[in-house]
């Protein structure tokens, strides 16, 4: 078994991580809940000590895992400190605010005894995982295009999220899930153009890929509360397509994954959707990597950097009104 767990940051994501570890049978192993200002108790971490001292957390030899759920502008410092202390790190996405900071984290991980995984939790959502499995198994032939969307009401008021200097804004913090999915299916992004017709309208981002693929992402955080949250992914290939859509609003269940052979009727593709809590699945996967001292392959450090590089280029494009090159290495 792994040693104790510390959760740094006790806001919404800290609570989600605590619930996930508890769901994985490790709630009693959460030894610390740490926040720089005002750590809050979390019901899923009944034995945790509240502390404002990251020094106390990192110097406790009983702590083996540090789950970092703090504002993005703190990620570089906290992740590097935790890795230098020999801890295993589950780091909330985005990995950092700049590619340089992200690479600094990865370089530290290379010489650390600890394992790091960036929490790109959408890779653990059942529908998205089924799409990935189907594409990997050749269900669509060669992937040619990928289309994704993520639509929600405005984010709750936050002392840091609405400040783009700390969060990166909606393309870096929110749309990064979809940029990660595009990279997963299409490979290395070369250039990107992001546009919106009016300040309160959705952002449409188009991405060109090295192998000739094209990606498109629709992003909005301006929908009415009654609209709820929706997300979708579709991959079209040389021999077929797969598509998945989730909607939190309304009484209907999310539509099942479909595999459509081009020109033929839809059929189930043999990859059933896992409806279990994706945060719990993410936590269990990370714990398994730690216990077997195995580098995560479901989400690699390089894939997290690639998603960040694309998100940053999209944000630059939205500001400049022109296409931008994507800087930084890419990996699926």
mmCIF file of C-alpha atoms in Angstrom:
data_model
loop_
_atom_site.group_PDB
_atom_site.id
_atom_site.type_symbol
_atom_site.label_atom_id
_atom_site.label_comp_id
_atom_site.label_asym_id
_atom_site.label_seq_id
_atom_site.Cartn_x
_atom_site.Cartn_y
_atom_site.Cartn_z
ATOM 1 C CA UNK A 1 0.000 0.000 0.000
ATOM 2 C CA UNK A 2 1.054 3.586 -0.598
ATOM 3 C CA UNK A 3 1.733 5.884 2.316
ATOM 4 C CA UNK A 4 -0.446 8.739 3.491
ATOM 5 C CA UNK A 5 -2.099 11.308 1.253
ATOM 6 C CA UNK A 6 -2.049 15.094 1.497
ATOM 7 C CA UNK A 7 -4.491 17.272 -0.420
ATOM 8 C CA UNK A 8 -3.218 20.787 -1.047
ATOM 9 C CA UNK A 9 -6.123 23.115 -1.733
ATOM 10 C CA UNK A 10 -9.502 22.556 -0.101
ATOM 11 C CA UNK A 11 -11.789 24.201 -2.632
ATOM 12 C CA UNK A 12 -14.032 22.446 -5.143
ATOM 13 C CA UNK A 13 -11.256 20.390 -6.722
ATOM 14 C CA UNK A 14 -9.742 19.489 -3.372
ATOM 15 C CA UNK A 15 -13.137 18.167 -2.316
ATOM 16 C CA UNK A 16 -13.430 16.232 -5.590
ATOM 17 C CA UNK A 17 -10.031 14.618 -5.034
ATOM 18 C CA UNK A 18 -10.853 13.753 -1.423
ATOM 19 C CA UNK A 19 -14.121 12.136 -2.527
ATOM 20 C CA UNK A 20 -12.235 10.216 -5.220
ATOM 21 C CA UNK A 21 -9.608 8.884 -2.814
ATOM 22 C CA UNK A 22 -12.348 7.936 -0.365
ATOM 23 C CA UNK A 23 -14.207 6.150 -3.151
ATOM 24 C CA UNK A 24 -11.012 4.254 -3.889
ATOM 25 C CA UNK A 25 -10.927 3.101 -0.267
ATOM 26 C CA UNK A 26 -8.283 5.578 0.852
ATOM 27 C CA UNK A 27 -10.289 8.235 2.698
ATOM 28 C CA UNK A 28 -8.787 7.352 6.084
ATOM 29 C CA UNK A 29 -5.298 7.671 4.572
ATOM 30 C CA UNK A 30 -5.776 11.367 3.826
ATOM 31 C CA UNK A 31 -3.444 12.734 6.499
ATOM 32 C CA UNK A 32 -3.480 16.443 5.629
ATOM 33 C CA UNK A 33 -5.764 19.057 4.163
ATOM 34 C CA UNK A 34 -3.524 22.010 3.400
ATOM 35 C CA UNK A 35 -4.400 25.519 2.300
ATOM 36 C CA UNK A 36 -2.253 28.637 2.481
ATOM 37 C CA UNK A 37 -5.034 30.688 4.045
ATOM 38 C CA UNK A 38 -7.972 28.838 5.509
ATOM 39 C CA UNK A 39 -8.016 25.036 5.150
ATOM 40 C CA UNK A 40 -11.520 23.612 5.300
ATOM 41 C CA UNK A 41 -12.502 20.204 6.667
ATOM 42 C CA UNK A 42 -13.786 17.708 4.106
ATOM 43 C CA UNK A 43 -16.203 14.973 5.085
ATOM 44 C CA UNK A 44 -14.395 12.401 2.945
ATOM 45 C CA UNK A 45 -11.147 12.954 4.876
ATOM 46 C CA UNK A 46 -12.214 12.324 8.482
ATOM 47 C CA UNK A 47 -8.698 11.743 9.850
ATOM 48 C CA UNK A 48 -7.010 14.664 8.102
ATOM 49 C CA UNK A 49 -5.089 17.338 9.948
ATOM 50 C CA UNK A 50 -5.808 20.906 8.819
ATOM 51 C CA UNK A 51 -2.697 22.952 8.141
ATOM 52 C CA UNK A 52 -1.542 26.100 6.375
ATOM 53 C CA UNK A 53 2.048 24.845 6.157
ATOM 54 C CA UNK A 54 3.163 23.092 2.977
ATOM 55 C CA UNK A 55 6.517 22.696 4.735
ATOM 56 C CA UNK A 56 4.845 20.541 7.395
ATOM 57 C CA UNK A 57 3.212 18.382 4.731
ATOM 58 C CA UNK A 58 6.335 17.838 2.633
ATOM 59 C CA UNK A 59 8.518 17.086 5.627
ATOM 60 C CA UNK A 60 6.261 14.358 6.963
ATOM 61 C CA UNK A 61 7.761 10.995 5.909
ATOM 62 C CA UNK A 62 4.356 9.361 6.348
ATOM 63 C CA UNK A 63 3.035 11.306 3.336
ATOM 64 C CA UNK A 64 3.640 9.535 0.041
ATOM 65 C CA UNK A 65 1.091 11.205 -2.249
ATOM 66 C CA UNK A 66 0.471 14.928 -2.630
ATOM 67 C CA UNK A 67 -2.636 15.926 -4.555
ATOM 68 C CA UNK A 68 -2.288 19.542 -5.731
ATOM 69 C CA UNK A 69 -5.640 21.280 -6.237
ATOM 70 C CA UNK A 70 -4.586 24.923 -6.019
ATOM 71 C CA UNK A 71 -4.810 27.838 -8.495
ATOM 72 C CA UNK A 72 -2.811 27.212 -11.659
ATOM 73 C CA UNK A 73 -0.283 29.960 -10.987
ATOM 74 C CA UNK A 74 0.926 27.995 -7.944
ATOM 75 C CA UNK A 75 1.442 24.691 -9.752
ATOM 76 C CA UNK A 76 5.098 25.059 -10.716
ATOM 77 C CA UNK A 77 6.316 25.925 -7.237
ATOM 78 C CA UNK A 78 4.219 23.354 -5.384
ATOM 79 C CA UNK A 79 4.823 20.502 -7.816
ATOM 80 C CA UNK A 80 8.581 21.026 -7.878
ATOM 81 C CA UNK A 81 8.756 21.265 -4.091
ATOM 82 C CA UNK A 82 6.732 18.076 -3.689
ATOM 83 C CA UNK A 83 8.858 16.192 -6.226
ATOM 84 C CA UNK A 84 12.071 17.354 -4.563
ATOM 85 C CA UNK A 85 10.682 15.999 -1.299
ATOM 86 C CA UNK A 86 10.306 12.604 -2.992
ATOM 87 C CA UNK A 87 6.499 12.657 -3.049
ATOM 88 C CA UNK A 88 4.229 11.252 -5.744
ATOM 89 C CA UNK A 89 2.186 14.088 -7.243
ATOM 90 C CA UNK A 90 -1.322 14.173 -8.689
ATOM 91 C CA UNK A 91 -1.449 17.679 -10.181
ATOM 92 C CA UNK A 92 -4.683 19.291 -11.298
ATOM 93 C CA UNK A 93 -4.818 20.480 -14.886
ATOM 94 C CA UNK A 94 -3.605 22.628 -16.517
ATOM 95 C CA UNK A 95 -0.084 21.516 -15.664
ATOM 96 C CA UNK A 96 1.044 25.170 -15.452
ATOM 97 C CA UNK A 97 0.448 28.609 -16.952
ATOM 98 C CA UNK A 98 3.391 28.563 -19.382
ATOM 99 C CA UNK A 99 5.146 25.872 -21.381
ATOM 100 C CA UNK A 100 8.390 26.876 -19.668
ATOM 101 C CA UNK A 101 6.911 26.255 -16.222
ATOM 102 C CA UNK A 102 5.412 22.961 -17.396
ATOM 103 C CA UNK A 103 8.753 21.764 -18.744
ATOM 104 C CA UNK A 104 10.439 22.744 -15.488
ATOM 105 C CA UNK A 105 8.026 20.439 -13.652
ATOM 106 C CA UNK A 106 8.756 17.568 -16.037
ATOM 107 C CA UNK A 107 12.507 18.091 -15.763
ATOM 108 C CA UNK A 108 12.234 17.917 -11.982
ATOM 109 C CA UNK A 109 10.198 14.728 -12.258
ATOM 110 C CA UNK A 110 12.947 13.087 -14.317
ATOM 111 C CA UNK A 111 15.340 13.223 -11.361
ATOM 112 C CA UNK A 112 12.769 12.652 -8.636
ATOM 113 C CA UNK A 113 11.909 9.416 -6.880
ATOM 114 C CA UNK A 114 8.273 10.427 -7.159
ATOM 115 C CA UNK A 115 5.777 9.914 -9.989
ATOM 116 C CA UNK A 116 3.740 12.793 -11.362
ATOM 117 C CA UNK A 117 0.437 12.664 -13.233
ATOM 118 C CA UNK A 118 -1.577 15.641 -14.443
ATOM 119 C CA UNK A 119 -5.276 15.194 -13.693
ATOM 120 C CA UNK A 120 -6.780 15.376 -17.192
ATOM 121 C CA UNK A 121 -9.858 13.654 -15.826
ATOM 122 C CA UNK A 122 -11.831 13.688 -19.092
ATOM 123 C CA UNK A 123 -9.572 10.828 -20.226
ATOM 124 C CA UNK A 124 -11.273 8.800 -17.472
ATOM 125 C CA UNK A 125 -14.862 9.679 -18.452
ATOM 126 C CA UNK A 126 -16.534 6.548 -19.765
ATOM 127 C CA UNK A 127 -17.808 8.008 -23.036
ATOM 128 C CA UNK A 128 -14.506 9.622 -23.922
ATOM 129 C CA UNK A 129 -12.596 6.494 -22.963
ATOM 130 C CA UNK A 130 -14.864 4.418 -25.203
ATOM 131 C CA UNK A 131 -14.196 6.801 -28.091
ATOM 132 C CA UNK A 132 -10.456 6.472 -27.472
ATOM 133 C CA UNK A 133 -10.660 2.678 -27.322
ATOM 134 C CA UNK A 134 -12.670 2.534 -30.552
ATOM 135 C CA UNK A 135 -10.294 4.826 -32.447
ATOM 136 C CA UNK A 136 -7.260 2.935 -31.169
ATOM 137 C CA UNK A 137 -8.854 -0.363 -32.252
ATOM 138 C CA UNK A 138 -9.239 0.960 -35.805
ATOM 139 C CA UNK A 139 -12.987 1.517 -35.754
ATOM 140 C CA UNK A 140 -12.744 4.650 -37.917
ATOM 141 C CA UNK A 141 -9.645 3.784 -39.914
ATOM 142 C CA UNK A 142 -7.282 6.744 -40.082
ATOM 143 C CA UNK A 143 -8.628 9.662 -37.963
ATOM 144 C CA UNK A 144 -9.161 12.679 -40.207
ATOM 145 C CA UNK A 145 -11.102 15.176 -38.126
ATOM 146 C CA UNK A 146 -12.103 15.569 -34.492
ATOM 147 C CA UNK A 147 -14.808 17.894 -33.226
ATOM 148 C CA UNK A 148 -15.385 18.674 -29.555
ATOM 149 C CA UNK A 149 -17.558 21.016 -27.549
ATOM 150 C CA UNK A 150 -17.876 22.070 -23.937
ATOM 151 C CA UNK A 151 -20.720 24.421 -22.972
ATOM 152 C CA UNK A 152 -21.666 25.586 -19.488
ATOM 153 C CA UNK A 153 -23.106 28.427 -17.448
ATOM 154 C CA UNK A 154 -20.598 30.957 -16.061
ATOM 155 C CA UNK A 155 -18.140 29.694 -13.455
ATOM 156 C CA UNK A 156 -18.966 30.602 -9.838
ATOM 157 C CA UNK A 157 -17.274 33.760 -8.542
ATOM 158 C CA UNK A 158 -13.729 32.979 -7.468
ATOM 159 C CA UNK A 159 -10.856 35.044 -6.048
ATOM 160 C CA UNK A 160 -8.582 33.664 -8.769
ATOM 161 C CA UNK A 161 -10.442 31.940 -11.619
ATOM 162 C CA UNK A 162 -11.765 35.103 -13.274
ATOM 163 C CA UNK A 163 -8.220 36.550 -13.263
ATOM 164 C CA UNK A 164 -6.640 35.255 -16.493
ATOM 165 C CA UNK A 165 -3.190 35.998 -15.107
ATOM 166 C CA UNK A 166 -3.819 33.217 -12.581
ATOM 167 C CA UNK A 167 -6.131 30.785 -14.408
ATOM 168 C CA UNK A 168 -5.312 31.348 -18.061
ATOM 169 C CA UNK A 169 -8.963 32.023 -18.840
ATOM 170 C CA UNK A 170 -11.605 29.828 -20.438
ATOM 171 C CA UNK A 171 -9.436 28.463 -23.257
ATOM 172 C CA UNK A 172 -6.612 27.408 -20.939
ATOM 173 C CA UNK A 173 -8.579 26.153 -17.944
ATOM 174 C CA UNK A 174 -11.813 24.904 -19.537
ATOM 175 C CA UNK A 175 -11.256 24.122 -23.223
ATOM 176 C CA UNK A 176 -7.949 22.393 -22.457
ATOM 177 C CA UNK A 177 -9.936 19.156 -21.968
ATOM 178 C CA UNK A 178 -11.028 19.303 -25.606
ATOM 179 C CA UNK A 179 -7.615 20.334 -26.901
ATOM 180 C CA UNK A 180 -6.210 17.297 -25.100
ATOM 181 C CA UNK A 181 -8.783 15.096 -26.825
ATOM 182 C CA UNK A 182 -7.948 16.526 -30.257
ATOM 183 C CA UNK A 183 -4.246 15.873 -29.666
ATOM 184 C CA UNK A 184 -5.010 12.341 -28.483
ATOM 185 C CA UNK A 185 -6.742 11.483 -31.752
ATOM 186 C CA UNK A 186 -4.941 13.662 -34.318
ATOM 187 C CA UNK A 187 -1.352 13.911 -33.066
ATOM 188 C CA UNK A 188 0.891 16.982 -33.263
ATOM 189 C CA UNK A 189 -0.852 20.376 -33.559
ATOM 190 C CA UNK A 190 0.822 22.887 -35.873
ATOM 191 C CA UNK A 191 -1.357 25.983 -35.941
ATOM 192 C CA UNK A 192 -4.573 27.242 -34.412
ATOM 193 C CA UNK A 193 -7.142 29.966 -34.984
ATOM 194 C CA UNK A 194 -9.686 30.953 -32.326
ATOM 195 C CA UNK A 195 -12.587 33.293 -33.065
ATOM 196 C CA UNK A 196 -15.811 34.576 -31.577
ATOM 197 C CA UNK A 197 -18.341 36.950 -33.073
ATOM 198 C CA UNK A 198 -19.062 38.906 -29.884
ATOM 199 C CA UNK A 199 -17.548 39.104 -26.391
ATOM 200 C CA UNK A 200 -20.348 37.059 -24.808
ATOM 201 C CA UNK A 201 -20.484 34.504 -27.609
ATOM 202 C CA UNK A 202 -18.907 31.063 -27.879
ATOM 203 C CA UNK A 203 -15.343 30.598 -29.046
ATOM 204 C CA UNK A 204 -14.722 28.486 -32.148
ATOM 205 C CA UNK A 205 -11.194 27.098 -32.415
ATOM 206 C CA UNK A 206 -9.788 25.362 -35.491
ATOM 207 C CA UNK A 207 -6.550 23.362 -35.279
ATOM 208 C CA UNK A 208 -4.323 22.077 -38.087
ATOM 209 C CA UNK A 209 -2.298 18.915 -37.409
ATOM 210 C CA UNK A 210 1.011 17.626 -38.741
ATOM 211 C CA UNK A 211 -0.546 14.548 -40.364
ATOM 212 C CA UNK A 212 -3.166 16.620 -42.172
ATOM 213 C CA UNK A 213 -5.944 16.251 -39.617
ATOM 214 C CA UNK A 214 -8.263 19.089 -38.694
ATOM 215 C CA UNK A 215 -9.775 19.709 -35.267
ATOM 216 C CA UNK A 216 -12.556 22.014 -34.145
ATOM 217 C CA UNK A 217 -13.584 23.002 -30.622
ATOM 218 C CA UNK A 218 -16.674 24.954 -29.570
ATOM 219 C CA UNK A 219 -16.353 26.537 -26.120
ATOM 220 C CA UNK A 220 -18.747 28.642 -24.061
ATOM 221 C CA UNK A 221 -19.105 29.507 -20.394
ATOM 222 C CA UNK A 222 -21.902 32.000 -20.979
ATOM 223 C CA UNK A 223 -24.964 29.774 -21.210
ATOM 224 C CA UNK A 224 -28.028 30.329 -18.998
ATOM 225 C CA UNK A 225 -28.130 28.301 -15.785
ATOM 226 C CA UNK A 226 -31.170 26.406 -17.096
ATOM 227 C CA UNK A 227 -29.084 25.201 -20.027
ATOM 228 C CA UNK A 228 -26.893 23.083 -17.777
ATOM 229 C CA UNK A 229 -23.603 21.571 -18.927
ATOM 230 C CA UNK A 230 -22.996 19.677 -22.159
ATOM 231 C CA UNK A 231 -19.947 18.193 -23.797
ATOM 232 C CA UNK A 232 -19.356 16.160 -26.928
ATOM 233 C CA UNK A 233 -16.648 14.491 -28.988
ATOM 234 C CA UNK A 234 -16.755 13.153 -32.535
ATOM 235 C CA UNK A 235 -13.961 11.561 -34.545
ATOM 236 C CA UNK A 236 -14.375 11.029 -38.287
ATOM 237 C CA UNK A 237 -11.964 8.696 -40.023
ATOM 238 C CA UNK A 238 -11.314 7.110 -43.377
ATOM 239 C CA UNK A 239 -13.806 4.274 -42.728
ATOM 240 C CA UNK A 240 -16.252 5.503 -40.104
ATOM 241 C CA UNK A 241 -17.018 7.778 -37.196
ATOM 242 C CA UNK A 242 -17.541 7.607 -33.452
ATOM 243 C CA UNK A 243 -19.428 10.166 -31.438
ATOM 244 C CA UNK A 244 -20.441 10.750 -27.839
ATOM 245 C CA UNK A 245 -22.547 13.485 -26.247
ATOM 246 C CA UNK A 246 -23.249 14.199 -22.599
ATOM 247 C CA UNK A 247 -25.883 16.604 -21.261
ATOM 248 C CA UNK A 248 -26.531 17.267 -17.587
ATOM 249 C CA UNK A 249 -29.801 19.110 -18.200
ATOM 250 C CA UNK A 250 -33.134 17.388 -18.765
ATOM 251 C CA UNK A 251 -34.493 13.974 -17.774
ATOM 252 C CA UNK A 252 -32.925 11.929 -20.556
ATOM 253 C CA UNK A 253 -29.822 9.840 -20.096
ATOM 254 C CA UNK A 254 -26.683 10.637 -22.148
ATOM 255 C CA UNK A 255 -26.878 9.121 -25.622
ATOM 256 C CA UNK A 256 -24.919 5.886 -26.030
ATOM 257 C CA UNK A 257 -21.706 5.832 -27.985
ATOM 258 C CA UNK A 258 -22.310 5.098 -31.665
ATOM 259 C CA UNK A 259 -20.049 3.706 -34.310
ATOM 260 C CA UNK A 260 -21.291 4.722 -37.738
ATOM 261 C CA UNK A 261 -19.771 3.112 -40.811
ATOM 262 C CA UNK A 262 -19.931 5.863 -43.413
ATOM 263 C CA UNK A 263 -23.092 5.413 -45.423
ATOM 264 C CA UNK A 264 -24.593 2.765 -43.153
ATOM 265 C CA UNK A 265 -26.817 2.651 -40.120
ATOM 266 C CA UNK A 266 -25.491 3.331 -36.604
ATOM 267 C CA UNK A 267 -24.452 0.342 -34.533
ATOM 268 C CA UNK A 268 -23.104 -0.165 -31.021
ATOM 269 C CA UNK A 269 -19.352 -0.528 -31.241
ATOM 270 C CA UNK A 270 -18.713 -3.072 -28.510
ATOM 271 C CA UNK A 271 -17.052 -0.588 -26.146
ATOM 272 C CA UNK A 272 -19.587 -0.112 -23.319
ATOM 273 C CA UNK A 273 -19.471 3.183 -21.459
ATOM 274 C CA UNK A 274 -18.260 3.012 -17.872
ATOM 275 C CA UNK A 275 -20.553 5.300 -15.877
ATOM 276 C CA UNK A 276 -18.572 5.121 -12.613
ATOM 277 C CA UNK A 277 -17.110 8.281 -11.091
ATOM 278 C CA UNK A 278 -14.248 9.367 -13.375
ATOM 279 C CA UNK A 279 -12.459 11.116 -10.507
ATOM 280 C CA UNK A 280 -12.438 7.859 -8.563
ATOM 281 C CA UNK A 281 -11.191 5.969 -11.603
ATOM 282 C CA UNK A 282 -8.453 8.566 -12.038
ATOM 283 C CA UNK A 283 -7.436 8.246 -8.368
ATOM 284 C CA UNK A 284 -7.391 4.443 -8.522
ATOM 285 C CA UNK A 285 -5.282 4.510 -11.677
ATOM 286 C CA UNK A 286 -2.792 6.903 -10.098
ATOM 287 C CA UNK A 287 -2.579 4.848 -6.897
ATOM 288 C CA UNK A 288 -1.946 1.745 -8.983
ATOM 289 C CA UNK A 289 0.888 3.521 -10.826
ATOM 290 C CA UNK A 290 2.399 4.569 -7.499
ATOM 291 C CA UNK A 291 2.124 1.129 -5.931
ATOM 292 C CA UNK A 292 3.814 -0.483 -8.931
ATOM 293 C CA UNK A 293 6.184 2.472 -9.437
ATOM 294 C CA UNK A 294 5.018 2.720 -13.029
ATOM 295 C CA UNK A 295 4.943 5.948 -15.014
ATOM 296 C CA UNK A 296 1.376 6.851 -16.027
ATOM 297 C CA UNK A 297 0.672 6.179 -19.678
ATOM 298 C CA UNK A 298 -3.020 7.120 -19.693
ATOM 299 C CA UNK A 299 -1.945 10.739 -19.201
ATOM 300 C CA UNK A 300 1.718 11.511 -19.827
ATOM 301 C CA UNK A 301 3.567 14.633 -18.835
ATOM 302 C CA UNK A 302 4.273 15.382 -22.478
ATOM 303 C CA UNK A 303 0.590 15.099 -23.409
ATOM 304 C CA UNK A 304 -0.239 17.596 -20.638
ATOM 305 C CA UNK A 305 2.378 20.002 -22.020
ATOM 306 C CA UNK A 306 1.039 19.572 -25.547
ATOM 307 C CA UNK A 307 -2.517 20.365 -24.423
ATOM 308 C CA UNK A 308 -1.250 23.461 -22.611
ATOM 309 C CA UNK A 309 0.775 24.623 -25.633
ATOM 310 C CA UNK A 310 -2.309 24.346 -27.847
ATOM 311 C CA UNK A 311 -4.516 26.147 -25.326
ATOM 312 C CA UNK A 312 -2.013 29.000 -24.992
ATOM 313 C CA UNK A 313 -1.762 29.353 -28.773
ATOM 314 C CA UNK A 314 -5.564 29.423 -29.016
ATOM 315 C CA UNK A 315 -5.718 32.178 -26.407
ATOM 316 C CA UNK A 316 -3.088 34.162 -28.320
ATOM 317 C CA UNK A 317 -5.043 33.693 -31.543
ATOM 318 C CA UNK A 318 -8.247 34.930 -29.936
ATOM 319 C CA UNK A 319 -6.423 38.076 -28.824
ATOM 320 C CA UNK A 320 -4.543 38.682 -32.088
ATOM 321 C CA UNK A 321 -7.299 37.781 -34.536
ATOM 322 C CA UNK A 322 -4.970 35.612 -36.612
ATOM 323 C CA UNK A 323 -3.683 32.068 -36.739
ATOM 324 C CA UNK A 324 -0.880 31.214 -34.332
ATOM 325 C CA UNK A 325 1.767 28.517 -34.383
ATOM 326 C CA UNK A 326 1.643 25.981 -31.574
ATOM 327 C CA UNK A 327 4.911 26.052 -29.658
ATOM 328 C CA UNK A 328 6.170 23.117 -27.612
ATOM 329 C CA UNK A 329 6.492 19.376 -28.022
ATOM 330 C CA UNK A 330 3.473 17.142 -28.525
ATOM 331 C CA UNK A 331 2.649 13.619 -27.513
ATOM 332 C CA UNK A 332 -0.621 11.726 -27.372
#
